[in-house]
Amino acid sequence: MTDKVQPWRGIFTIPQTPFDEQGELDEESLRREVDFCIRAGAHGLVAPVVASEFYVLSDDERRRMTHILVDEARGRLPTIIGVTAPSREQAVAFSREAQEAGADGVIAMPPHVLKASRDGVYAYFKAISDAISLPIFIQNAPPPLGSALPPAFMVQMCREFENVQYIKEETLPTGHSITAILRQAGPEVRGVFGGAAARWMLPELERGAAGFMPACQFTDIYVQIWDLWEAGDRERARTLFNTLLPLINLEGMLSVSLVKEVLVRRGVIASPHVRRPDGAALDEYDICEMERCLEDVAPYFTVTA
């Protein structure tokens, strides 16, 4: 599948990196997760990125994830591989691996360990673009992992590097940044996607967002909101979004721990194990609030494990 005809749009959902109780990559759960996302109607897959805990994966685990995602998707929808790395050399290696595996595109933040200067960021994305022939997303995330790039700079890179074509915008206020990008963008910017669990999905759609990259536990609901909006039924889209919003907000506080707990309860992955250095886990109050909110959205689930 390529991006030659129409720009990508829609819900490009992010599978988690599932671990077993010993903390090892659970490949069987990952394959179920990809199948779940596809059956839920996702328009694309994106991993490993921040919501996939890419920052705690070994290089070998990232490569294994790349091949599993591409193999399991089997060309049914675009597969975008996260290639963020501390150096341009590592990012280029991940990008080439993604292309050789059959991915449809890649997504990268600027170097996230030692932050690069503006010239360094420019050279980093140029190196990725020169190394592959796939469409590239610039992921513009806030610190500490991200670098909060100015809209004009990202548009410049889309114009000057053939394969840098999309932007995922997550810096606050996201709506203002999306508007600034689209006002400056020419045809070289093929689309701006929202992130941050699609917390500002509706106002970002009003501003012209091409799609969203949320974690995958509610893919079926995000797709329903998208479809309602596309069909012009804005009120029903807003009602459904507002039903989901408490869980989006809870995810903003509890991060991957909440996402994985929901996926376990939906029968998609076997364990909620995370590798976060702080060992953050849900306590009984978190579980209680999550369960109350899940009761509100469960009627809208369209996929069972």
PDB file of C-alpha atoms in Angstrom:
ATOM      1  CA  MET A   1       0.000   0.000   0.000  1.00  0.00           C
ATOM      2  CA  THR A   2       1.403   3.403  -0.922  1.00  0.00           C
ATOM      3  CA  ASP A   3       0.581   7.056  -0.452  1.00  0.00           C
ATOM      4  CA  LYS A   4       0.705   7.940  -4.163  1.00  0.00           C
ATOM      5  CA  VAL A   5      -2.983   8.626  -4.856  1.00  0.00           C
ATOM      6  CA  GLN A   6      -4.697  10.201  -1.861  1.00  0.00           C
ATOM      7  CA  PRO A   7      -3.201  11.704   1.297  1.00  0.00           C
ATOM      8  CA  TRP A   8      -3.680   9.628   4.406  1.00  0.00           C
ATOM      9  CA  ARG A   9      -6.615  10.533   6.638  1.00  0.00           C
ATOM     10  CA  GLY A  10      -8.428   9.085   9.610  1.00  0.00           C
ATOM     11  CA  ILE A  11      -7.643   7.191  12.797  1.00  0.00           C
ATOM     12  CA  PHE A  12      -4.071   5.902  12.703  1.00  0.00           C
ATOM     13  CA  THR A  13      -4.145   3.984  15.941  1.00  0.00           C
ATOM     14  CA  ILE A  14      -1.158   3.077  18.119  1.00  0.00           C
ATOM     15  CA  PRO A  15      -0.785  -0.542  19.286  1.00  0.00           C
ATOM     16  CA  GLN A  16       0.867  -0.895  22.688  1.00  0.00           C
ATOM     17  CA  THR A  17       3.985  -2.953  23.214  1.00  0.00           C
ATOM     18  CA  PRO A  18       2.608  -5.920  25.172  1.00  0.00           C
ATOM     19  CA  PHE A  19       4.889  -7.602  27.710  1.00  0.00           C
ATOM     20  CA  ASP A  20       4.318 -10.816  29.594  1.00  0.00           C
ATOM     21  CA  GLU A  21       4.499 -10.951  33.396  1.00  0.00           C
ATOM     22  CA  GLN A  22       8.269 -11.466  33.197  1.00  0.00           C
ATOM     23  CA  GLY A  23       8.604  -8.267  31.166  1.00  0.00           C
ATOM     24  CA  GLU A  24       9.389  -9.950  27.843  1.00  0.00           C
ATOM     25  CA  LEU A  25       7.847  -8.911  24.514  1.00  0.00           C
ATOM     26  CA  ASP A  26       4.594 -10.836  24.055  1.00  0.00           C
ATOM     27  CA  GLU A  27       4.432 -11.422  20.314  1.00  0.00           C
ATOM     28  CA  GLU A  28       1.148 -13.342  20.426  1.00  0.00           C
ATOM     29  CA  SER A  29      -0.596 -10.451  22.185  1.00  0.00           C
ATOM     30  CA  LEU A  30       0.902  -7.998  19.698  1.00  0.00           C
ATOM     31  CA  ARG A  31      -0.553  -9.971  16.790  1.00  0.00           C
ATOM     32  CA  ARG A  32      -3.974  -9.997  18.474  1.00  0.00           C
ATOM     33  CA  GLU A  33      -3.651  -6.264  19.017  1.00  0.00           C
ATOM     34  CA  VAL A  34      -3.029  -5.600  15.320  1.00  0.00           C
ATOM     35  CA  ASP A  35      -6.015  -7.774  14.410  1.00  0.00           C
ATOM     36  CA  PHE A  36      -8.146  -5.920  16.978  1.00  0.00           C
ATOM     37  CA  CYS A  37      -7.189  -2.536  15.499  1.00  0.00           C
ATOM     38  CA  ILE A  38      -8.008  -3.657  11.970  1.00  0.00           C
ATOM     39  CA  ARG A  39     -11.367  -5.180  12.954  1.00  0.00           C
ATOM     40  CA  ALA A  40     -12.142  -1.959  14.859  1.00  0.00           C
ATOM     41  CA  GLY A  41     -11.863  -0.024  11.603  1.00  0.00           C
ATOM     42  CA  ALA A  42      -8.522   1.740  12.021  1.00  0.00           C
ATOM     43  CA  HIS A  43      -7.314   3.613   8.952  1.00  0.00           C
ATOM     44  CA  GLY A  44      -3.638   3.062   9.828  1.00  0.00           C
ATOM     45  CA  LEU A  45      -1.273   1.619  12.437  1.00  0.00           C
ATOM     46  CA  VAL A  46       1.585   3.500  14.125  1.00  0.00           C
ATOM     47  CA  ALA A  47       4.270   1.943  16.374  1.00  0.00           C
ATOM     48  CA  PRO A  48       6.561   1.830  18.237  1.00  0.00           C
ATOM     49  CA  VAL A  49       6.161   5.424  19.427  1.00  0.00           C
ATOM     50  CA  VAL A  50       5.710   7.179  22.779  1.00  0.00           C
ATOM     51  CA  ALA A  51       2.401   5.442  23.519  1.00  0.00           C
ATOM     52  CA  SER A  52       4.137   2.140  22.670  1.00  0.00           C
ATOM     53  CA  GLU A  53       6.919   2.713  25.238  1.00  0.00           C
ATOM     54  CA  PHE A  54       9.541   2.857  22.472  1.00  0.00           C
ATOM     55  CA  TYR A  55      11.961   4.479  24.922  1.00  0.00           C
ATOM     56  CA  VAL A  56      12.292   1.288  26.985  1.00  0.00           C
ATOM     57  CA  LEU A  57      12.658  -1.130  24.054  1.00  0.00           C
ATOM     58  CA  SER A  58      15.910  -2.618  22.843  1.00  0.00           C
ATOM     59  CA  ASP A  59      16.860  -2.108  19.207  1.00  0.00           C
ATOM     60  CA  ASP A  60      16.131  -5.772  18.562  1.00  0.00           C
ATOM     61  CA  GLU A  61      12.657  -5.486  20.109  1.00  0.00           C
ATOM     62  CA  ARG A  62      11.902  -2.484  17.933  1.00  0.00           C
ATOM     63  CA  ARG A  63      12.934  -4.434  14.846  1.00  0.00           C
ATOM     64  CA  ARG A  64      10.824  -7.408  15.886  1.00  0.00           C
ATOM     65  CA  MET A  65       7.820  -5.133  16.413  1.00  0.00           C
ATOM     66  CA  THR A  66       8.331  -3.618  12.963  1.00  0.00           C
ATOM     67  CA  HIS A  67       8.241  -7.001  11.255  1.00  0.00           C
ATOM     68  CA  ILE A  68       5.285  -8.261  13.300  1.00  0.00           C
ATOM     69  CA  LEU A  69       3.199  -5.157  12.585  1.00  0.00           C
ATOM     70  CA  VAL A  70       3.897  -5.270   8.862  1.00  0.00           C
ATOM     71  CA  ASP A  71       3.407  -9.030   8.606  1.00  0.00           C
ATOM     72  CA  GLU A  72       0.178  -9.030  10.598  1.00  0.00           C
ATOM     73  CA  ALA A  73      -1.286  -6.020   8.766  1.00  0.00           C
ATOM     74  CA  ARG A  74      -0.597  -7.734   5.422  1.00  0.00           C
ATOM     75  CA  GLY A  75      -1.207  -4.574   3.431  1.00  0.00           C
ATOM     76  CA  ARG A  76      -4.752  -4.135   4.737  1.00  0.00           C
ATOM     77  CA  LEU A  77      -3.983  -0.622   5.971  1.00  0.00           C
ATOM     78  CA  PRO A  78      -0.922   1.654   6.110  1.00  0.00           C
ATOM     79  CA  THR A  79       1.677   0.715   8.703  1.00  0.00           C
ATOM     80  CA  ILE A  80       3.764   3.632  10.000  1.00  0.00           C
ATOM     81  CA  ILE A  81       6.883   2.679  11.944  1.00  0.00           C
ATOM     82  CA  GLY A  82       8.373   4.841  14.693  1.00  0.00           C
ATOM     83  CA  VAL A  83      12.071   5.531  14.031  1.00  0.00           C
ATOM     84  CA  THR A  84      12.870   8.163  16.665  1.00  0.00           C
ATOM     85  CA  ALA A  85      16.444   7.727  17.867  1.00  0.00           C
ATOM     86  CA  PRO A  86      19.190   9.579  19.754  1.00  0.00           C
ATOM     87  CA  SER A  87      21.195  10.074  16.544  1.00  0.00           C
ATOM     88  CA  ARG A  88      20.597  10.433  12.836  1.00  0.00           C
ATOM     89  CA  GLU A  89      22.618   7.256  12.211  1.00  0.00           C
ATOM     90  CA  GLN A  90      20.297   5.196  14.399  1.00  0.00           C
ATOM     91  CA  ALA A  91      17.188   6.821  12.938  1.00  0.00           C
ATOM     92  CA  VAL A  92      18.427   6.059   9.430  1.00  0.00           C
ATOM     93  CA  ALA A  93      19.062   2.417  10.380  1.00  0.00           C
ATOM     94  CA  PHE A  94      15.538   2.047  11.820  1.00  0.00           C
ATOM     95  CA  SER A  95      14.086   3.753   8.733  1.00  0.00           C
ATOM     96  CA  ARG A  96      15.871   1.453   6.319  1.00  0.00           C
ATOM     97  CA  GLU A  97      14.769  -1.558   8.353  1.00  0.00           C
ATOM     98  CA  ALA A  98      11.159  -0.326   8.182  1.00  0.00           C
ATOM     99  CA  GLN A  99      11.322   0.097   4.414  1.00  0.00           C
ATOM    100  CA  GLU A 100      12.906  -3.309   3.905  1.00  0.00           C
ATOM    101  CA  ALA A 101      10.214  -4.888   6.091  1.00  0.00           C
ATOM    102  CA  GLY A 102       7.484  -3.437   3.859  1.00  0.00           C
ATOM    103  CA  ALA A 103       6.239  -0.533   5.998  1.00  0.00           C
ATOM    104  CA  ASP A 104       4.258   2.233   4.321  1.00  0.00           C
ATOM    105  CA  GLY A 105       5.807   5.157   6.167  1.00  0.00           C
ATOM    106  CA  VAL A 106       7.816   6.231   9.203  1.00  0.00           C
ATOM    107  CA  ILE A 107       7.386   8.762  11.983  1.00  0.00           C
ATOM    108  CA  ALA A 108      10.121  10.446  14.006  1.00  0.00           C
ATOM    109  CA  MET A 109      10.624  12.972  16.746  1.00  0.00           C
ATOM    110  CA  PRO A 110      13.947  14.833  16.779  1.00  0.00           C
ATOM    111  CA  PRO A 111      16.726  13.213  18.857  1.00  0.00           C
ATOM    112  CA  HIS A 112      15.256  12.738  22.325  1.00  0.00           C
ATOM    113  CA  VAL A 113      18.238  12.072  24.610  1.00  0.00           C
ATOM    114  CA  LEU A 114      20.701  14.870  23.842  1.00  0.00           C
ATOM    115  CA  LYS A 115      18.572  17.518  22.151  1.00  0.00           C
ATOM    116  CA  ALA A 116      19.767  18.784  18.781  1.00  0.00           C
ATOM    117  CA  SER A 117      20.128  22.373  17.601  1.00  0.00           C
ATOM    118  CA  ARG A 118      17.888  23.622  14.794  1.00  0.00           C
ATOM    119  CA  ASP A 119      20.624  22.712  12.317  1.00  0.00           C
ATOM    120  CA  GLY A 120      20.937  19.295  13.937  1.00  0.00           C
ATOM    121  CA  VAL A 121      17.206  18.627  13.643  1.00  0.00           C
ATOM    122  CA  TYR A 122      17.310  19.714  10.003  1.00  0.00           C
ATOM    123  CA  ALA A 123      20.218  17.335   9.286  1.00  0.00           C
ATOM    124  CA  TYR A 124      18.440  14.512  11.151  1.00  0.00           C
ATOM    125  CA  PHE A 125      15.283  14.681   9.030  1.00  0.00           C
ATOM    126  CA  LYS A 126      17.291  15.220   5.858  1.00  0.00           C
ATOM    127  CA  ALA A 127      19.247  12.044   6.575  1.00  0.00           C
ATOM    128  CA  ILE A 128      16.047  10.039   7.076  1.00  0.00           C
ATOM    129  CA  SER A 129      14.520  11.459   3.892  1.00  0.00           C
ATOM    130  CA  ASP A 130      17.654  10.721   1.877  1.00  0.00           C
ATOM    131  CA  ALA A 131      17.830   7.152   3.182  1.00  0.00           C
ATOM    132  CA  ILE A 132      14.340   5.923   2.222  1.00  0.00           C
ATOM    133  CA  SER A 133      11.551   6.481  -0.290  1.00  0.00           C
ATOM    134  CA  LEU A 134       8.671   6.286   2.207  1.00  0.00           C
ATOM    135  CA  PRO A 135       6.498   9.180   3.461  1.00  0.00           C
ATOM    136  CA  ILE A 136       7.790  10.608   6.741  1.00  0.00           C
ATOM    137  CA  PHE A 137       5.834  12.159   9.630  1.00  0.00           C
ATOM    138  CA  ILE A 138       7.463  14.774  11.827  1.00  0.00           C
ATOM    139  CA  GLN A 139       6.193  14.155  15.349  1.00  0.00           C
ATOM    140  CA  ASN A 140       6.129  17.498  17.111  1.00  0.00           C
ATOM    141  CA  ALA A 141       5.787  16.686  20.801  1.00  0.00           C
ATOM    142  CA  PRO A 142       6.503  18.839  23.857  1.00  0.00           C
ATOM    143  CA  PRO A 143       9.492  18.258  26.171  1.00  0.00           C
ATOM    144  CA  PRO A 144      10.858  16.280  27.878  1.00  0.00           C
ATOM    145  CA  LEU A 145      10.835  13.706  25.044  1.00  0.00           C
ATOM    146  CA  GLY A 146       9.850  16.142  22.307  1.00  0.00           C
ATOM    147  CA  SER A 147      11.405  19.369  21.070  1.00  0.00           C
ATOM    148  CA  ALA A 148       8.429  21.681  20.295  1.00  0.00           C
ATOM    149  CA  LEU A 149       9.421  22.707  16.770  1.00  0.00           C
ATOM    150  CA  PRO A 150       7.982  25.949  15.331  1.00  0.00           C
ATOM    151  CA  PRO A 151       5.354  25.503  12.582  1.00  0.00           C
ATOM    152  CA  ALA A 152       7.376  27.438   9.999  1.00  0.00           C
ATOM    153  CA  PHE A 153      10.400  25.183  10.518  1.00  0.00           C
ATOM    154  CA  MET A 154       8.368  22.010  10.022  1.00  0.00           C
ATOM    155  CA  VAL A 155       6.747  23.411   6.889  1.00  0.00           C
ATOM    156  CA  GLN A 156      10.214  24.300   5.600  1.00  0.00           C
ATOM    157  CA  MET A 157      11.395  20.713   6.030  1.00  0.00           C
ATOM    158  CA  CYS A 158       8.296  19.396   4.244  1.00  0.00           C
ATOM    159  CA  ARG A 159       9.095  21.703   1.331  1.00  0.00           C
ATOM    160  CA  GLU A 160      12.797  20.960   1.164  1.00  0.00           C
ATOM    161  CA  PHE A 161      12.878  17.193   1.840  1.00  0.00           C
ATOM    162  CA  GLU A 162      11.033  15.070  -0.700  1.00  0.00           C
ATOM    163  CA  ASN A 163       9.803  12.413   1.691  1.00  0.00           C
ATOM    164  CA  VAL A 164       8.931  14.559   4.722  1.00  0.00           C
ATOM    165  CA  GLN A 165       5.223  14.953   4.024  1.00  0.00           C
ATOM    166  CA  TYR A 166       3.148  14.800   7.218  1.00  0.00           C
ATOM    167  CA  ILE A 167       3.168  16.361  10.675  1.00  0.00           C
ATOM    168  CA  LYS A 168       1.818  15.009  13.956  1.00  0.00           C
ATOM    169  CA  GLU A 169       1.231  18.072  16.126  1.00  0.00           C
ATOM    170  CA  GLU A 170       1.094  17.724  19.931  1.00  0.00           C
ATOM    171  CA  THR A 171       2.465  20.993  21.326  1.00  0.00           C
ATOM    172  CA  LEU A 172       0.096  23.241  23.262  1.00  0.00           C
ATOM    173  CA  PRO A 173      -2.079  24.903  22.195  1.00  0.00           C
ATOM    174  CA  THR A 174      -2.344  22.261  19.478  1.00  0.00           C
ATOM    175  CA  GLY A 175      -5.153  23.959  17.609  1.00  0.00           C
ATOM    176  CA  HIS A 176      -3.169  27.146  17.140  1.00  0.00           C
ATOM    177  CA  SER A 177      -0.188  25.164  15.888  1.00  0.00           C
ATOM    178  CA  ILE A 178      -2.324  23.200  13.414  1.00  0.00           C
ATOM    179  CA  THR A 179      -3.840  26.416  12.071  1.00  0.00           C
ATOM    180  CA  ALA A 180      -0.402  28.020  11.744  1.00  0.00           C
ATOM    181  CA  ILE A 181       0.944  24.981   9.864  1.00  0.00           C
ATOM    182  CA  LEU A 182      -2.006  24.799   7.474  1.00  0.00           C
ATOM    183  CA  ARG A 183      -1.900  28.542   6.738  1.00  0.00           C
ATOM    184  CA  GLN A 184       1.738  28.239   5.681  1.00  0.00           C
ATOM    185  CA  ALA A 185       1.528  24.816   4.080  1.00  0.00           C
ATOM    186  CA  GLY A 186       1.548  24.130   0.394  1.00  0.00           C
ATOM    187  CA  PRO A 187       0.992  20.764  -1.268  1.00  0.00           C
ATOM    188  CA  GLU A 188       4.220  19.489   0.288  1.00  0.00           C
ATOM    189  CA  VAL A 189       2.402  19.122   3.636  1.00  0.00           C
ATOM    190  CA  ARG A 190       0.012  16.293   2.880  1.00  0.00           C
ATOM    191  CA  GLY A 191      -1.711  16.355   6.257  1.00  0.00           C
ATOM    192  CA  VAL A 192      -1.498  17.336   9.919  1.00  0.00           C
ATOM    193  CA  PHE A 193      -2.513  14.725  12.493  1.00  0.00           C
ATOM    194  CA  GLY A 194      -3.419  15.296  16.130  1.00  0.00           C
ATOM    195  CA  GLY A 195      -2.077  13.297  19.058  1.00  0.00           C
ATOM    196  CA  ALA A 196      -2.329  13.432  22.862  1.00  0.00           C
ATOM    197  CA  ALA A 197      -4.992  10.671  22.870  1.00  0.00           C
ATOM    198  CA  ALA A 198      -7.051  12.852  20.487  1.00  0.00           C
ATOM    199  CA  ARG A 199      -8.074  14.932  23.499  1.00  0.00           C
ATOM    200  CA  TRP A 200      -8.846  17.908  21.238  1.00  0.00           C
ATOM    201  CA  MET A 201     -10.184  15.862  18.333  1.00  0.00           C
ATOM    202  CA  LEU A 202     -13.263  17.938  17.514  1.00  0.00           C
ATOM    203  CA  PRO A 203     -11.702  21.426  17.606  1.00  0.00           C
ATOM    204  CA  GLU A 204      -8.732  20.064  15.651  1.00  0.00           C
ATOM    205  CA  LEU A 205     -11.119  18.684  13.016  1.00  0.00           C
ATOM    206  CA  GLU A 206     -12.715  22.132  12.800  1.00  0.00           C
ATOM    207  CA  ARG A 207      -9.248  23.526  12.044  1.00  0.00           C
ATOM    208  CA  GLY A 208      -8.559  21.010   9.278  1.00  0.00           C
ATOM    209  CA  ALA A 209      -6.728  18.121  10.948  1.00  0.00           C
ATOM    210  CA  ALA A 210      -6.331  15.162   8.584  1.00  0.00           C
ATOM    211  CA  GLY A 211      -6.469  12.517  11.279  1.00  0.00           C
ATOM    212  CA  PHE A 212      -5.414  11.392  14.736  1.00  0.00           C
ATOM    213  CA  MET A 213      -2.962   8.989  16.357  1.00  0.00           C
ATOM    214  CA  PRO A 214      -4.397   7.809  19.694  1.00  0.00           C
ATOM    215  CA  ALA A 215      -3.534   4.671  21.644  1.00  0.00           C
ATOM    216  CA  CYS A 216      -5.564   1.717  20.435  1.00  0.00           C
ATOM    217  CA  GLN A 217      -7.773   0.643  23.352  1.00  0.00           C
ATOM    218  CA  PHE A 218     -10.770   2.631  22.038  1.00  0.00           C
ATOM    219  CA  THR A 219     -10.054   2.412  18.311  1.00  0.00           C
ATOM    220  CA  ASP A 220     -13.634   1.385  17.508  1.00  0.00           C
ATOM    221  CA  ILE A 221     -15.035   4.439  19.316  1.00  0.00           C
ATOM    222  CA  TYR A 222     -12.581   6.868  17.726  1.00  0.00           C
ATOM    223  CA  VAL A 223     -13.514   5.466  14.321  1.00  0.00           C
ATOM    224  CA  GLN A 224     -17.218   5.953  15.052  1.00  0.00           C
ATOM    225  CA  ILE A 225     -16.588   9.590  16.030  1.00  0.00           C
ATOM    226  CA  TRP A 226     -14.571  10.075  12.845  1.00  0.00           C
ATOM    227  CA  ASP A 227     -17.271   8.485  10.686  1.00  0.00           C
ATOM    228  CA  LEU A 228     -20.018  10.603  12.241  1.00  0.00           C
ATOM    229  CA  TRP A 229     -17.998  13.756  11.648  1.00  0.00           C
ATOM    230  CA  GLU A 230     -17.245  12.787   8.056  1.00  0.00           C
ATOM    231  CA  ALA A 231     -20.936  12.100   7.456  1.00  0.00           C
ATOM    232  CA  GLY A 232     -21.790  15.598   8.696  1.00  0.00           C
ATOM    233  CA  ASP A 233     -23.478  14.422  11.910  1.00  0.00           C
ATOM    234  CA  ARG A 234     -21.519  16.760  14.140  1.00  0.00           C
ATOM    235  CA  GLU A 235     -23.899  16.611  17.099  1.00  0.00           C
ATOM    236  CA  ARG A 236     -23.777  12.830  17.440  1.00  0.00           C
ATOM    237  CA  ALA A 237     -20.019  12.972  16.968  1.00  0.00           C
ATOM    238  CA  ARG A 238     -19.791  15.446  19.835  1.00  0.00           C
ATOM    239  CA  THR A 239     -22.083  13.399  22.073  1.00  0.00           C
ATOM    240  CA  LEU A 240     -20.005  10.270  21.576  1.00  0.00           C
ATOM    241  CA  PHE A 241     -16.747  12.157  22.016  1.00  0.00           C
ATOM    242  CA  ASN A 242     -17.990  13.662  25.280  1.00  0.00           C
ATOM    243  CA  THR A 243     -18.879  10.166  26.497  1.00  0.00           C
ATOM    244  CA  LEU A 244     -15.300   9.030  25.832  1.00  0.00           C
ATOM    245  CA  LEU A 245     -13.626  12.188  27.145  1.00  0.00           C
ATOM    246  CA  PRO A 246     -13.433  11.193  30.859  1.00  0.00           C
ATOM    247  CA  LEU A 247     -11.408   8.136  29.863  1.00  0.00           C
ATOM    248  CA  ILE A 248      -9.195  10.232  27.599  1.00  0.00           C
ATOM    249  CA  ASN A 249      -8.541  12.542  30.532  1.00  0.00           C
ATOM    250  CA  LEU A 250      -7.849   9.593  32.813  1.00  0.00           C
ATOM    251  CA  GLU A 251      -5.365   8.279  30.265  1.00  0.00           C
ATOM    252  CA  GLY A 252      -3.649  11.676  30.306  1.00  0.00           C
ATOM    253  CA  MET A 253      -2.957  11.165  34.015  1.00  0.00           C
ATOM    254  CA  LEU A 254      -2.288   7.403  34.116  1.00  0.00           C
ATOM    255  CA  SER A 255      -0.720   6.921  30.676  1.00  0.00           C
ATOM    256  CA  VAL A 256       0.202   3.467  29.396  1.00  0.00           C
ATOM    257  CA  SER A 257      -0.874   1.763  32.638  1.00  0.00           C
ATOM    258  CA  LEU A 258      -4.509   2.642  31.949  1.00  0.00           C
ATOM    259  CA  VAL A 259      -4.308   1.804  28.246  1.00  0.00           C
ATOM    260  CA  LYS A 260      -2.974  -1.674  28.909  1.00  0.00           C
ATOM    261  CA  GLU A 261      -5.475  -2.381  31.684  1.00  0.00           C
ATOM    262  CA  VAL A 262      -8.330  -1.605  29.278  1.00  0.00           C
ATOM    263  CA  LEU A 263      -6.789  -3.818  26.586  1.00  0.00           C
ATOM    264  CA  VAL A 264      -6.540  -6.680  29.069  1.00  0.00           C
ATOM    265  CA  ARG A 265     -10.191  -6.239  30.021  1.00  0.00           C
ATOM    266  CA  ARG A 266     -11.160  -6.215  26.347  1.00  0.00           C
ATOM    267  CA  GLY A 267      -9.316  -9.518  25.889  1.00  0.00           C
ATOM    268  CA  VAL A 268      -6.720  -8.107  23.493  1.00  0.00           C
ATOM    269  CA  ILE A 269      -3.460  -8.498  25.444  1.00  0.00           C
ATOM    270  CA  ALA A 270      -2.603 -10.949  28.202  1.00  0.00           C
ATOM    271  CA  SER A 271      -0.880  -8.687  30.746  1.00  0.00           C
ATOM    272  CA  PRO A 272      -0.918  -4.986  31.719  1.00  0.00           C
ATOM    273  CA  HIS A 273       2.814  -5.086  32.498  1.00  0.00           C
ATOM    274  CA  VAL A 274       4.665  -1.819  31.788  1.00  0.00           C
ATOM    275  CA  ARG A 275       8.371  -1.023  31.858  1.00  0.00           C
ATOM    276  CA  ARG A 276       8.071   2.534  33.136  1.00  0.00           C
ATOM    277  CA  PRO A 277      11.072   3.354  35.353  1.00  0.00           C
ATOM    278  CA  ASP A 278       8.820   4.666  38.118  1.00  0.00           C
ATOM    279  CA  GLY A 279       6.927   1.376  38.198  1.00  0.00           C
ATOM    280  CA  ALA A 280       3.625   3.288  38.074  1.00  0.00           C
ATOM    281  CA  ALA A 281       0.595   1.048  38.504  1.00  0.00           C
ATOM    282  CA  LEU A 282      -3.108   1.652  38.938  1.00  0.00           C
ATOM    283  CA  ASP A 283      -4.366   1.710  42.509  1.00  0.00           C
ATOM    284  CA  GLU A 284      -7.853   0.789  43.685  1.00  0.00           C
ATOM    285  CA  TYR A 285      -9.152   4.338  43.179  1.00  0.00           C
ATOM    286  CA  ASP A 286      -7.871   4.425  39.601  1.00  0.00           C
ATOM    287  CA  ILE A 287      -9.497   1.064  38.914  1.00  0.00           C
ATOM    288  CA  CYS A 288     -12.802   2.216  40.384  1.00  0.00           C
ATOM    289  CA  GLU A 289     -12.894   5.376  38.272  1.00  0.00           C
ATOM    290  CA  MET A 290     -11.863   3.477  35.146  1.00  0.00           C
ATOM    291  CA  GLU A 291     -14.621   0.915  35.654  1.00  0.00           C
ATOM    292  CA  ARG A 292     -17.259   3.606  36.128  1.00  0.00           C
ATOM    293  CA  CYS A 293     -16.176   5.318  32.917  1.00  0.00           C
ATOM    294  CA  LEU A 294     -15.978   2.020  31.004  1.00  0.00           C
ATOM    295  CA  GLU A 295     -19.646   1.384  31.819  1.00  0.00           C
ATOM    296  CA  ASP A 296     -20.521   4.514  29.831  1.00  0.00           C
ATOM    297  CA  VAL A 297     -18.532   3.619  26.725  1.00  0.00           C
ATOM    298  CA  ALA A 298     -18.971  -0.177  26.645  1.00  0.00           C
ATOM    299  CA  PRO A 299     -22.242   0.040  24.659  1.00  0.00           C
ATOM    300  CA  TYR A 300     -20.242   1.585  21.812  1.00  0.00           C
ATOM    301  CA  PHE A 301     -17.671  -1.208  21.548  1.00  0.00           C
ATOM    302  CA  THR A 302     -17.990  -2.897  18.159  1.00  0.00           C
ATOM    303  CA  VAL A 303     -15.177  -5.456  18.508  1.00  0.00           C
ATOM    304  CA  THR A 304     -14.850  -8.380  20.864  1.00  0.00           C
ATOM    305  CA  ALA A 305     -11.660 -10.381  21.330  1.00  0.00           C
TER     306      ALA A 305
END
